[in-house]
CSV table of C-alpha atoms and ligand atoms in Angstrom, one decimal:
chain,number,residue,atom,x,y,z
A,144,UNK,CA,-14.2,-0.3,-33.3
A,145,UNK,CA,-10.7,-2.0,-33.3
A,146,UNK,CA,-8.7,-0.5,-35.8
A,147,UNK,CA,-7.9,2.9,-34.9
A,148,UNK,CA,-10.5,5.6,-36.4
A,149,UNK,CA,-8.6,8.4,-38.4
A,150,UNK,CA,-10.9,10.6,-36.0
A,151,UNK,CA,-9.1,9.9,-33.2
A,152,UNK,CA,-5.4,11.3,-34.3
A,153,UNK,CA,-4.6,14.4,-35.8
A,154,UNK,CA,-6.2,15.2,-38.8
A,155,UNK,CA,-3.1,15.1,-41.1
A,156,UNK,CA,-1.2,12.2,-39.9
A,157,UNK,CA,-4.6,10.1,-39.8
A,158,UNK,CA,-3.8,8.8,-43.4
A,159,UNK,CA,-0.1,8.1,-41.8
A,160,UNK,CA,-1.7,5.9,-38.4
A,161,UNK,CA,-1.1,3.0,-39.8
A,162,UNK,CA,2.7,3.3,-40.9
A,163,UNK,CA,2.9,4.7,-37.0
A,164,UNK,CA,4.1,2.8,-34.1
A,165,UNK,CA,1.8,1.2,-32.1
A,166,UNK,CA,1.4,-0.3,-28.9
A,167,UNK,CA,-1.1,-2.5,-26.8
A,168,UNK,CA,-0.6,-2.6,-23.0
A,169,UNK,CA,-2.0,-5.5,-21.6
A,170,UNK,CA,-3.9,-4.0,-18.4
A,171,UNK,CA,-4.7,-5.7,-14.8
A,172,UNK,CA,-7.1,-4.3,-13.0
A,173,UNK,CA,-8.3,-4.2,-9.2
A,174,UNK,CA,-11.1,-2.9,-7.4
A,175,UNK,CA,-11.8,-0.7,-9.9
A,176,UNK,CA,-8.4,1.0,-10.5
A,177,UNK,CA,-5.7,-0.3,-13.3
A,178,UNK,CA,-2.5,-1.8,-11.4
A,179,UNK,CA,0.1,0.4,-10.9
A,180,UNK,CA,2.3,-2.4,-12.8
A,181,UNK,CA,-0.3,-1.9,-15.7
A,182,UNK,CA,0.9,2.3,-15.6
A,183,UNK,CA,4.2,1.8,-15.7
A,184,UNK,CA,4.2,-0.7,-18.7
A,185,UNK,CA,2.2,2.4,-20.4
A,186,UNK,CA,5.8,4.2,-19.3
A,187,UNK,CA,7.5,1.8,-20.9
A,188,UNK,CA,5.9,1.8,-24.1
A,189,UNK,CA,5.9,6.0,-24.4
A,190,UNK,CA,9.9,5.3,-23.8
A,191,UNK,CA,9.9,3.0,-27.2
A,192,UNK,CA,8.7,6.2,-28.7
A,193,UNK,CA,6.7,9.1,-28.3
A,194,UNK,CA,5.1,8.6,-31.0
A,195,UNK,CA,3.4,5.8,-29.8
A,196,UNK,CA,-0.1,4.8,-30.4
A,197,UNK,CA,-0.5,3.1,-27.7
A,198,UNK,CA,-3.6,1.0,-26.4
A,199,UNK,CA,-4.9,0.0,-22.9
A,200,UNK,CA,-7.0,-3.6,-23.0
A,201,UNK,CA,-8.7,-4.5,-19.8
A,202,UNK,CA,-10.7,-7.5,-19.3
A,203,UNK,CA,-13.5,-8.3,-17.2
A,204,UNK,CA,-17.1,-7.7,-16.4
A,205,UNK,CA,-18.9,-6.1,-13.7
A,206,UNK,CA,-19.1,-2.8,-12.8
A,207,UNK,CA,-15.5,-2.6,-11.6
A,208,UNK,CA,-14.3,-3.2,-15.3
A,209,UNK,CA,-16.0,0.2,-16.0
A,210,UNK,CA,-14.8,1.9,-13.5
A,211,UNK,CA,-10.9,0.4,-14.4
A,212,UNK,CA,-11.7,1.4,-18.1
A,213,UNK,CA,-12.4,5.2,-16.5
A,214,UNK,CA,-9.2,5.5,-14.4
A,215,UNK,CA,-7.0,4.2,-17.3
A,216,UNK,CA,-8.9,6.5,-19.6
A,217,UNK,CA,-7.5,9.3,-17.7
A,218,UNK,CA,-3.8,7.9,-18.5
A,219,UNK,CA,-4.9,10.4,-21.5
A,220,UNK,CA,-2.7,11.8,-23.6
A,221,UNK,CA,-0.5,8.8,-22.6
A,222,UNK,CA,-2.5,6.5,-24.4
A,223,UNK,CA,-4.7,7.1,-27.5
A,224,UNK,CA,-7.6,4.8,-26.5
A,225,UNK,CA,-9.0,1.9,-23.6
A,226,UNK,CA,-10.1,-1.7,-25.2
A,227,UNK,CA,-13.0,-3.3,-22.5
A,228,UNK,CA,-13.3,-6.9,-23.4
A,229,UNK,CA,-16.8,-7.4,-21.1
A,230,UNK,CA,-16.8,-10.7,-20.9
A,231,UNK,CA,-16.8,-14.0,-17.8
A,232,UNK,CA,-14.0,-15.5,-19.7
A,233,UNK,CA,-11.7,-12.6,-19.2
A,234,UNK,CA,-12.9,-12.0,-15.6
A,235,UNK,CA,-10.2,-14.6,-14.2
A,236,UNK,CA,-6.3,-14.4,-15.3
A,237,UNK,CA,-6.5,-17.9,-17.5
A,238,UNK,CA,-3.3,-17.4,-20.0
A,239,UNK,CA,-5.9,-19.8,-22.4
A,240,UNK,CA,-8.7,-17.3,-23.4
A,241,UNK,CA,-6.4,-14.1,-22.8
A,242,UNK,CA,-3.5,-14.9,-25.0
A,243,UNK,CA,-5.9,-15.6,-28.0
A,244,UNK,CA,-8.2,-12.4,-27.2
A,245,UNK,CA,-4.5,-10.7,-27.7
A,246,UNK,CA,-4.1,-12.8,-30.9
A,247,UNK,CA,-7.9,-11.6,-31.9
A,248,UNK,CA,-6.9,-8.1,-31.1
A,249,UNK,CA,-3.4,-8.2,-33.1
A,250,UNK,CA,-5.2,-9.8,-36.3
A,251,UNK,CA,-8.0,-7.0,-36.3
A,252,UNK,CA,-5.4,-4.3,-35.7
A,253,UNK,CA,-1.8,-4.8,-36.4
A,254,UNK,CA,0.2,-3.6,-33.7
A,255,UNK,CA,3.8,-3.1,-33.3
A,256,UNK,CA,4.7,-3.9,-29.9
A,257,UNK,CA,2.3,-5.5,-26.9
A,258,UNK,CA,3.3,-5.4,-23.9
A,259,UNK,CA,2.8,-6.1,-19.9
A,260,UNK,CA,4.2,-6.1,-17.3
A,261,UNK,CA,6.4,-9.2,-15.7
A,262,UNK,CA,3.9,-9.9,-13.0
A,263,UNK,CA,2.4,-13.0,-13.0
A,264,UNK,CA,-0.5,-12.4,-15.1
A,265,UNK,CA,1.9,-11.1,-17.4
A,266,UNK,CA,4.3,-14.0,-17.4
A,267,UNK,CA,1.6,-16.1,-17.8
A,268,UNK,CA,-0.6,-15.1,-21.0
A,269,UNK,CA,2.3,-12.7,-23.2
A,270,UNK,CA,4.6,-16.3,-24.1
A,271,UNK,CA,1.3,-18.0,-24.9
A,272,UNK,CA,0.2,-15.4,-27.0
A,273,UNK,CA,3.7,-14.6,-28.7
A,274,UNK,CA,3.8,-18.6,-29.4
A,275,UNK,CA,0.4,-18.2,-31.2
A,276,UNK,CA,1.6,-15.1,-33.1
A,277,UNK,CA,4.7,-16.6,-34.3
A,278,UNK,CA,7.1,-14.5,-32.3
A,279,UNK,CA,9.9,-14.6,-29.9
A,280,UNK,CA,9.0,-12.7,-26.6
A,281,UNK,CA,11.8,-10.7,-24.9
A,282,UNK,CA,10.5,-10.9,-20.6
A,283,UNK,CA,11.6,-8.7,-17.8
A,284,UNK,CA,13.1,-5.8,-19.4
A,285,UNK,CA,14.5,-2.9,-17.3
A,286,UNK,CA,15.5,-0.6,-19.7
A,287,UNK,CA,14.8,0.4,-23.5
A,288,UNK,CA,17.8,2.1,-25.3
A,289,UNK,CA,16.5,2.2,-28.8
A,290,UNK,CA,13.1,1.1,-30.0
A,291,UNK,CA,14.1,-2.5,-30.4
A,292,UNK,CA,17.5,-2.7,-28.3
A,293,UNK,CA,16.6,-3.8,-24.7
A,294,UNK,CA,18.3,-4.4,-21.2
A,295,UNK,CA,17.4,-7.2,-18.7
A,296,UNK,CA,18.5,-9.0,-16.0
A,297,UNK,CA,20.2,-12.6,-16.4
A,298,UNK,CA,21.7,-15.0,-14.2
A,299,UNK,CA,19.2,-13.7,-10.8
A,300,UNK,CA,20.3,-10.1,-11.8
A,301,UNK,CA,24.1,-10.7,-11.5
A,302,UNK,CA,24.5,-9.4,-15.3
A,303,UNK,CA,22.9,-7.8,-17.3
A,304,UNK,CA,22.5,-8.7,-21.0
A,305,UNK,CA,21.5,-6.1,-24.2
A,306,UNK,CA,19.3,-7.7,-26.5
A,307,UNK,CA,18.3,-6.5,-29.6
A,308,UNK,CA,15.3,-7.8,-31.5
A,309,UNK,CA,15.3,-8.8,-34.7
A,310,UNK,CA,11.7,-10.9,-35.3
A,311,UNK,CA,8.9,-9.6,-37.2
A,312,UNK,CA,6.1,-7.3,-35.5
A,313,UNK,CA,4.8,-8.0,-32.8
A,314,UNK,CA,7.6,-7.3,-30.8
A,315,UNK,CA,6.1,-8.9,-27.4
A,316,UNK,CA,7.5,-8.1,-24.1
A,317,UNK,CA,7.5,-7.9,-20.7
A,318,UNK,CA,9.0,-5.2,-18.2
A,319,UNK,CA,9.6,-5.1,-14.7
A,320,UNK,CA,7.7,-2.3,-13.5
A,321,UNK,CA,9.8,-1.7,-10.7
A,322,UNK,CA,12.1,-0.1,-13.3
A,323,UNK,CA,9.8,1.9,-15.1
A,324,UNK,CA,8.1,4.5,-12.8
A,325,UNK,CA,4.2,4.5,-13.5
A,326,UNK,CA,2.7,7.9,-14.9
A,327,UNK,CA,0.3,10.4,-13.2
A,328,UNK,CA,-3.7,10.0,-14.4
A,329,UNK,CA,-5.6,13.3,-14.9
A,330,UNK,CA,-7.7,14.4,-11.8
A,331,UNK,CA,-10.0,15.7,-15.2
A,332,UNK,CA,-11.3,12.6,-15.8
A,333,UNK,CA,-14.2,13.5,-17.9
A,334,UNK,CA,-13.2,16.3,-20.3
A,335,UNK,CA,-9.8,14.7,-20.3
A,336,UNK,CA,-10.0,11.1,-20.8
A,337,UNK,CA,-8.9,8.7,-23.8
A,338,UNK,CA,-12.1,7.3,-25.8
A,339,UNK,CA,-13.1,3.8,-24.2
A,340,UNK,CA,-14.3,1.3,-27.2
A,341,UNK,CA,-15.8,-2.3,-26.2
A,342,UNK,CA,-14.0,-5.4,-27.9
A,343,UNK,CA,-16.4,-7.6,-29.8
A,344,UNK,CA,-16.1,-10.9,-27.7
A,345,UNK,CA,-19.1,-12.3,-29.0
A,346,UNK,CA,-17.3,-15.0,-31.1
A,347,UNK,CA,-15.2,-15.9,-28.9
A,348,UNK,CA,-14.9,-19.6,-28.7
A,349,UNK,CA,-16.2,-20.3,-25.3
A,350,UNK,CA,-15.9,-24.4,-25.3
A,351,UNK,CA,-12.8,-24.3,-27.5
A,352,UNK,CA,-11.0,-23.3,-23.8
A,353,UNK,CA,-8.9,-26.0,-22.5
A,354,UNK,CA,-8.8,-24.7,-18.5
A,355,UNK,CA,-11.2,-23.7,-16.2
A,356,UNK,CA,-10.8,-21.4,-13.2
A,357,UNK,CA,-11.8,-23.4,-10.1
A,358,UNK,CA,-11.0,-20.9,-6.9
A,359,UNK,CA,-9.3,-17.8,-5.9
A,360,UNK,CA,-7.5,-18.1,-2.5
A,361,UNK,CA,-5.8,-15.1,-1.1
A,362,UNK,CA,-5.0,-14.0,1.9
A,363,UNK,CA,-7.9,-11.4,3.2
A,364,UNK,CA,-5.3,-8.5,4.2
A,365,UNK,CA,-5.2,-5.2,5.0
A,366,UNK,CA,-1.5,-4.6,4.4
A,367,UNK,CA,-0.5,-3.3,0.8
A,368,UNK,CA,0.4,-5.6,-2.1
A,369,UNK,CA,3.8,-6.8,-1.8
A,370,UNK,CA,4.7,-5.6,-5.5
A,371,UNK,CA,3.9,-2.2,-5.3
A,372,UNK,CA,4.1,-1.6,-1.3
A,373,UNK,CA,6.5,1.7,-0.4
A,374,UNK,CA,7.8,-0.8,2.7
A,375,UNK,CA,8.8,-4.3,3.0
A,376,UNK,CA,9.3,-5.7,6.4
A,377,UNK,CA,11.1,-9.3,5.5
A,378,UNK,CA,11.7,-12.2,7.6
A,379,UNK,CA,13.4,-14.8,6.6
A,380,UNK,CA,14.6,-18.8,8.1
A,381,UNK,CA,15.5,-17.3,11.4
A,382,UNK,CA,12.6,-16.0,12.5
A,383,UNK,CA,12.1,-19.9,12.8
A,384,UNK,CA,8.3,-20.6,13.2
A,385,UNK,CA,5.1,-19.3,11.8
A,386,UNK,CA,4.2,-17.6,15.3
A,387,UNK,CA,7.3,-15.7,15.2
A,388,UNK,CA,6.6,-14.2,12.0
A,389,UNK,CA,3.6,-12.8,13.9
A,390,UNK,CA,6.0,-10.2,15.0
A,391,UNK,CA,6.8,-9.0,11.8
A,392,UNK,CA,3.7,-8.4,10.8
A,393,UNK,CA,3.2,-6.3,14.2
A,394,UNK,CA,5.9,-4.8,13.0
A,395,UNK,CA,4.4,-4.4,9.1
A,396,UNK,CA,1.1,-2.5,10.9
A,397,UNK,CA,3.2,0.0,12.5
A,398,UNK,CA,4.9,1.1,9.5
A,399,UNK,CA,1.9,0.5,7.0
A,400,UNK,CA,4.5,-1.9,5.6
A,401,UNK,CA,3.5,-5.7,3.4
A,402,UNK,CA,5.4,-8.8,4.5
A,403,UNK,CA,8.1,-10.6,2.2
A,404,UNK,CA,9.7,-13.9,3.1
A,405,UNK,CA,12.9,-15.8,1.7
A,406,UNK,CA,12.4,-18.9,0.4
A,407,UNK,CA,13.7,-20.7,3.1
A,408,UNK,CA,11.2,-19.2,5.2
A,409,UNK,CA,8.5,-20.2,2.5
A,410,UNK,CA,9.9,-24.0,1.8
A,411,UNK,CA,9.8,-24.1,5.9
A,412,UNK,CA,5.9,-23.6,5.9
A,413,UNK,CA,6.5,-20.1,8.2
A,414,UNK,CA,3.7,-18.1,5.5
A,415,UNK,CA,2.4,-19.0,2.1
A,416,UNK,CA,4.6,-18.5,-0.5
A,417,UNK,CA,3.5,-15.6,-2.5
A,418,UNK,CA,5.0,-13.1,0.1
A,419,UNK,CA,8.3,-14.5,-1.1
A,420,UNK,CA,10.6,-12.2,-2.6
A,421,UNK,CA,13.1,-13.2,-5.2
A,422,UNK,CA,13.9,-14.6,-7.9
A,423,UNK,CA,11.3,-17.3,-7.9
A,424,UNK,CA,9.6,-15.1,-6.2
A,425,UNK,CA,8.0,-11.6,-6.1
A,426,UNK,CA,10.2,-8.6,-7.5
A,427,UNK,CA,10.1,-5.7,-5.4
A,428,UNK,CA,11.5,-2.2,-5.3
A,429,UNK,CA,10.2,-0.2,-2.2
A,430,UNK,CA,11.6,2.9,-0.9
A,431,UNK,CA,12.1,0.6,2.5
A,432,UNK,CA,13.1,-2.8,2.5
A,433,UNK,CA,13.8,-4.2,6.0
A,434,UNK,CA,15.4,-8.0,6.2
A,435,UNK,CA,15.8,-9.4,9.5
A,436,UNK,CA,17.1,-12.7,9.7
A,437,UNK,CA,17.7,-12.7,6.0
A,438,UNK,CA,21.2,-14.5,4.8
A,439,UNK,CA,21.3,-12.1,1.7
A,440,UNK,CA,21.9,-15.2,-1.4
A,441,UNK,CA,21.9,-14.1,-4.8
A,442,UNK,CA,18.4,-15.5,-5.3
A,443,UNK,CA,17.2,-13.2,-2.8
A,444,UNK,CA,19.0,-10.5,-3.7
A,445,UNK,CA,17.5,-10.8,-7.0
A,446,UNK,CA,14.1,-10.0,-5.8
A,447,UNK,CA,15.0,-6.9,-4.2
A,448,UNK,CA,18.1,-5.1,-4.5
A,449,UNK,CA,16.5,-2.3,-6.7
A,450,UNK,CA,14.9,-0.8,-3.3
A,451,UNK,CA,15.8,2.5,-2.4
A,452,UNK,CA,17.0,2.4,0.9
A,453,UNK,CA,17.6,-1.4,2.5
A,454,UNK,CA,18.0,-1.8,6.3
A,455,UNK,CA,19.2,-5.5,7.6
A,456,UNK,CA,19.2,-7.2,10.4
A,457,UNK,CA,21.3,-10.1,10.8
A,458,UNK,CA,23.5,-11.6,13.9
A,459,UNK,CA,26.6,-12.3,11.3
A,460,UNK,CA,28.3,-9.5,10.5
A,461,UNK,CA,29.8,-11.4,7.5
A,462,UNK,CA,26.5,-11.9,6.4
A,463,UNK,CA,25.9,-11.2,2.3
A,464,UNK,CA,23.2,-9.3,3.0
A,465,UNK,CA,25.4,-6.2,4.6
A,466,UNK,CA,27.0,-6.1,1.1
A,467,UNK,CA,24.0,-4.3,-0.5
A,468,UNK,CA,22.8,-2.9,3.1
A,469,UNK,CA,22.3,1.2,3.4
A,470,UNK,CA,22.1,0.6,7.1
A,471,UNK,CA,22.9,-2.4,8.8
A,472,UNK,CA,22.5,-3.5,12.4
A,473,UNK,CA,24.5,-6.2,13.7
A,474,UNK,CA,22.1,-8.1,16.2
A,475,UNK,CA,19.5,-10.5,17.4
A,476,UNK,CA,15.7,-9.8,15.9
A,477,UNK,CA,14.4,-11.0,18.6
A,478,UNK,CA,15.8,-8.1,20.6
A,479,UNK,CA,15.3,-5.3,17.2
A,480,UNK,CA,11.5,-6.2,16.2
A,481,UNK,CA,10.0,-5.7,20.0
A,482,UNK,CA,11.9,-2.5,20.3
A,483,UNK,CA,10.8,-1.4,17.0
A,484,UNK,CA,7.1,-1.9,17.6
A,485,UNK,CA,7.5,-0.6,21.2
A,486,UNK,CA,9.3,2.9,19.7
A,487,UNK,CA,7.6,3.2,16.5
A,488,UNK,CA,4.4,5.7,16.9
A,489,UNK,CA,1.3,4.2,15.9
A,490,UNK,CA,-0.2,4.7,12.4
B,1491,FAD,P1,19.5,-18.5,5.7
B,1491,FAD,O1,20.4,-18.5,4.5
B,1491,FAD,O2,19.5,-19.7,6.5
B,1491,FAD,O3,19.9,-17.3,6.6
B,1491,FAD,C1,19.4,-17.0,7.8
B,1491,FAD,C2,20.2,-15.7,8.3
B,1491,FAD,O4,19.6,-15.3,9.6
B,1491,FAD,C3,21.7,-16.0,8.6
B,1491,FAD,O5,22.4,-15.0,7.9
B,1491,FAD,C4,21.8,-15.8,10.1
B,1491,FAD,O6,23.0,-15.2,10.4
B,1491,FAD,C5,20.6,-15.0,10.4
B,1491,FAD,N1,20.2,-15.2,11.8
B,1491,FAD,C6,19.9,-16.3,12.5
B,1491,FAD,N2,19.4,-16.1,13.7
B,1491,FAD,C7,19.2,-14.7,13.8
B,1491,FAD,C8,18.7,-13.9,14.8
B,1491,FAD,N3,18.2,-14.3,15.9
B,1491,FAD,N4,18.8,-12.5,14.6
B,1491,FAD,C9,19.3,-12.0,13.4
B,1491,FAD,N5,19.8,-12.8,12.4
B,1491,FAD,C10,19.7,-14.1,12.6
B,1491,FAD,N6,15.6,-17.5,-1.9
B,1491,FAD,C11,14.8,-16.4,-1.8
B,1491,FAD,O7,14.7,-15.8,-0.7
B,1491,FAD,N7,14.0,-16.1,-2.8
B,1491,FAD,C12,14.0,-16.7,-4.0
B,1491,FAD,O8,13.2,-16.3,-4.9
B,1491,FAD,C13,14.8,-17.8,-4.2
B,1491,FAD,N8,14.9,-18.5,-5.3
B,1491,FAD,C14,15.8,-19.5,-5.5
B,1491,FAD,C15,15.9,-20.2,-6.7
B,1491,FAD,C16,16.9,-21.2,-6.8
B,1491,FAD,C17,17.0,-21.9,-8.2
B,1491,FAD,C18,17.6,-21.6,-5.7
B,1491,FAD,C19,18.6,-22.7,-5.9
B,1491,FAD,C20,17.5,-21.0,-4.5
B,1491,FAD,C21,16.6,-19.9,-4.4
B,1491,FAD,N9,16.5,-19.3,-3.1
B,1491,FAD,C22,15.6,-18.2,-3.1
B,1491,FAD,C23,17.1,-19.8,-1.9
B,1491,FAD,C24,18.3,-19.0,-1.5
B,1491,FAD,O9,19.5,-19.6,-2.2
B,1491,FAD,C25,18.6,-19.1,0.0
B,1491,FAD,O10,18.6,-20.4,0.4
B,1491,FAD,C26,17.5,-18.4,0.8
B,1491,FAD,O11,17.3,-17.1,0.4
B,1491,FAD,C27,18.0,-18.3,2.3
B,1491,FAD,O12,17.0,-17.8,3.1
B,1491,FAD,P2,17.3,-17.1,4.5
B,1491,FAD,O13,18.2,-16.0,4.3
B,1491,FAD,O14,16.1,-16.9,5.2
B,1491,FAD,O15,18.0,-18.3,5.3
């Protein structure tokens, strides 16, 4: 079921499929839909080539697996097929078990390029798996010029550095989604959908695994994920106390908006630290990014100067953060956030 079946491709290139270039997207998945971060990588890899064979693999089990498996099905004719690897193992985002399914997957099939997207999951099981292929990763591209010259970020997104890559295939890599804008999936989803072919876990060496996953802990929220919200209200050290950041999340209802944090607002124990934005923290690119009280370093910057339209708030009018401002307001959040939620209409 692996290596591509000649049936699946035009009849005469299928003799050719294996000189093509192909491509396996390494898929998250949530509530039954494929991460928008997942869609975009798919973007990225049709902009190596349109020639791309290119692959989906989702892991899992459950019934929201199938129905992930269905929604990136309908990626179709983006991608040529959807790998489900039903199995425990694969339910939880261990870098262990993933990276060598992606090893397992490579040896049976030979691709080209794999890629995912520079989210966690992503950072976490592509260097594992490019260390067990033998390979040197490139992470967090933003751009692909030719199909092994790429663009990407160094020194917290102050330059940017061209990197061409010169290692043997697999060329593994990870893009930041935020540059790559995620595709449409066909409302047709049954007469239009890429085949879905199960991955044959059942040698996979269960006790070999060196971690186990003991607990998820997340914060039950109605508010959008932070990566892909199309608004980010942030706060950051001067909001000052955990009760004040209260407000902003008033204010993140009103506007149907997730909350980011700087790290200072993080390291002061305000809210956990995966709202943090930056460049040890989350990347974002919203078409609203609000910052009140938010100094504007280059680490913070980093996280989110892509956005479309940025608003700050900030008393200093020297403050950094004015420098990459569309609209700045020189004042006291205490004053801005009350009026906002007291203007804004409800949602
Ligand atoms: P401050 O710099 O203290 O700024 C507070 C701002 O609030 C000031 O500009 C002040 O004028 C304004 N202010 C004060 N009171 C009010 C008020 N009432 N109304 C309006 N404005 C007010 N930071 C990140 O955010 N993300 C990262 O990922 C990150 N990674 C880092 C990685 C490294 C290796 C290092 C060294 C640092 C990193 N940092 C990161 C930290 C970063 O350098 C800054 O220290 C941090 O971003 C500052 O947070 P802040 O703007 O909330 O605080």
């Amino acid at each position: 079921l692996l290596s591509p079946s000649p049936t699946q491709y035009p009849s005469p290139f299928s003799r050719l499929v294996r000189f093509c270039i192909s491509t396996l997207v390494i898929g998250e998945h949530e509530d039954g839909f494929v991460k928008p971060s997942t869609l975009s990588a798919v973007t990225a890899a049709r902009a190596i080539s349109q020639d791309n064979i290119i692959s989906i693999l989702l892991g899992g089990s459950g019934s929201t697996l199938g129905k992930a498996a269905l929604h990136a099905a309908s990626v179709h004719p983006l991608i040529s097929q959807v790998l489900v690897a039903d199995a425990d193992i694969f339910r939880n985002p261990l870098a262990e078990p993933w990276a060598e399914l992606v090893h397992m997957l490579h040896q049976k099939s030979g691709y080209t390029y794999i890629i995912s997207a520079s989210s966690t999951f992503g950072k976490n099981v592509l260097p594992r798996a490019a260390a067990i292929l033998d390979v040197s990763p490139v992470t967090d591209i933003i751009e692909i010029s030719e199909p092994h010259l790429f663009v990407r970020p160094i020194y917290a997104g102050n330059a940017l550095c061209t990197v061409r890559y010169t290692g043997s295939d697999p060329c593994v890599m990870t893009i930041r989604s935020t540059s790559f804008s995620p595709p449409s999936c066909s409302t047709d989803v049954v007469s239009n959908a890429a085949p879905i072919s199960q991955v044959d876990v059942s040698n996979f060496n269960k006790e070999k695994q060196k971690s186990r996953w003991l607990k998820l802990n997340s914060q039950n929220t109605e508010r959008p994920d932070l990566g892909s919200a199309q608004v980010v209200v942030t706060g950051g050290r001067a909001l000052k106390n955990a009760e004040n950041f209260k407000l902003l999340e008033k204010l993140a209802e009103k506007l149907g908006a997730a909350v980011g944090a700087t790290r200072a607002a993080v390291d002061a124990g305000f809210v956990a630290n995966d709202l943090q934005v930056g460049q040890t923290g989350k990347i974002v690119a919203p078409e609203l990014y609000m910052a009140f009280g938010v100094s504007g370093a280059i680490q913070h910057l980093a996280g989110m100067r892509d956005s479309k339209v940025i608003v700050a708030v900030n008393k200093d009018p020297d403050a950094p953060i004015f420098q990459v401002a569309d609209y700045g307001l020189v004042a006291d959040l205490f004053e801005v956030i009350p009026e906002l939620i007291e203007k804004l209409p409800e949602k």
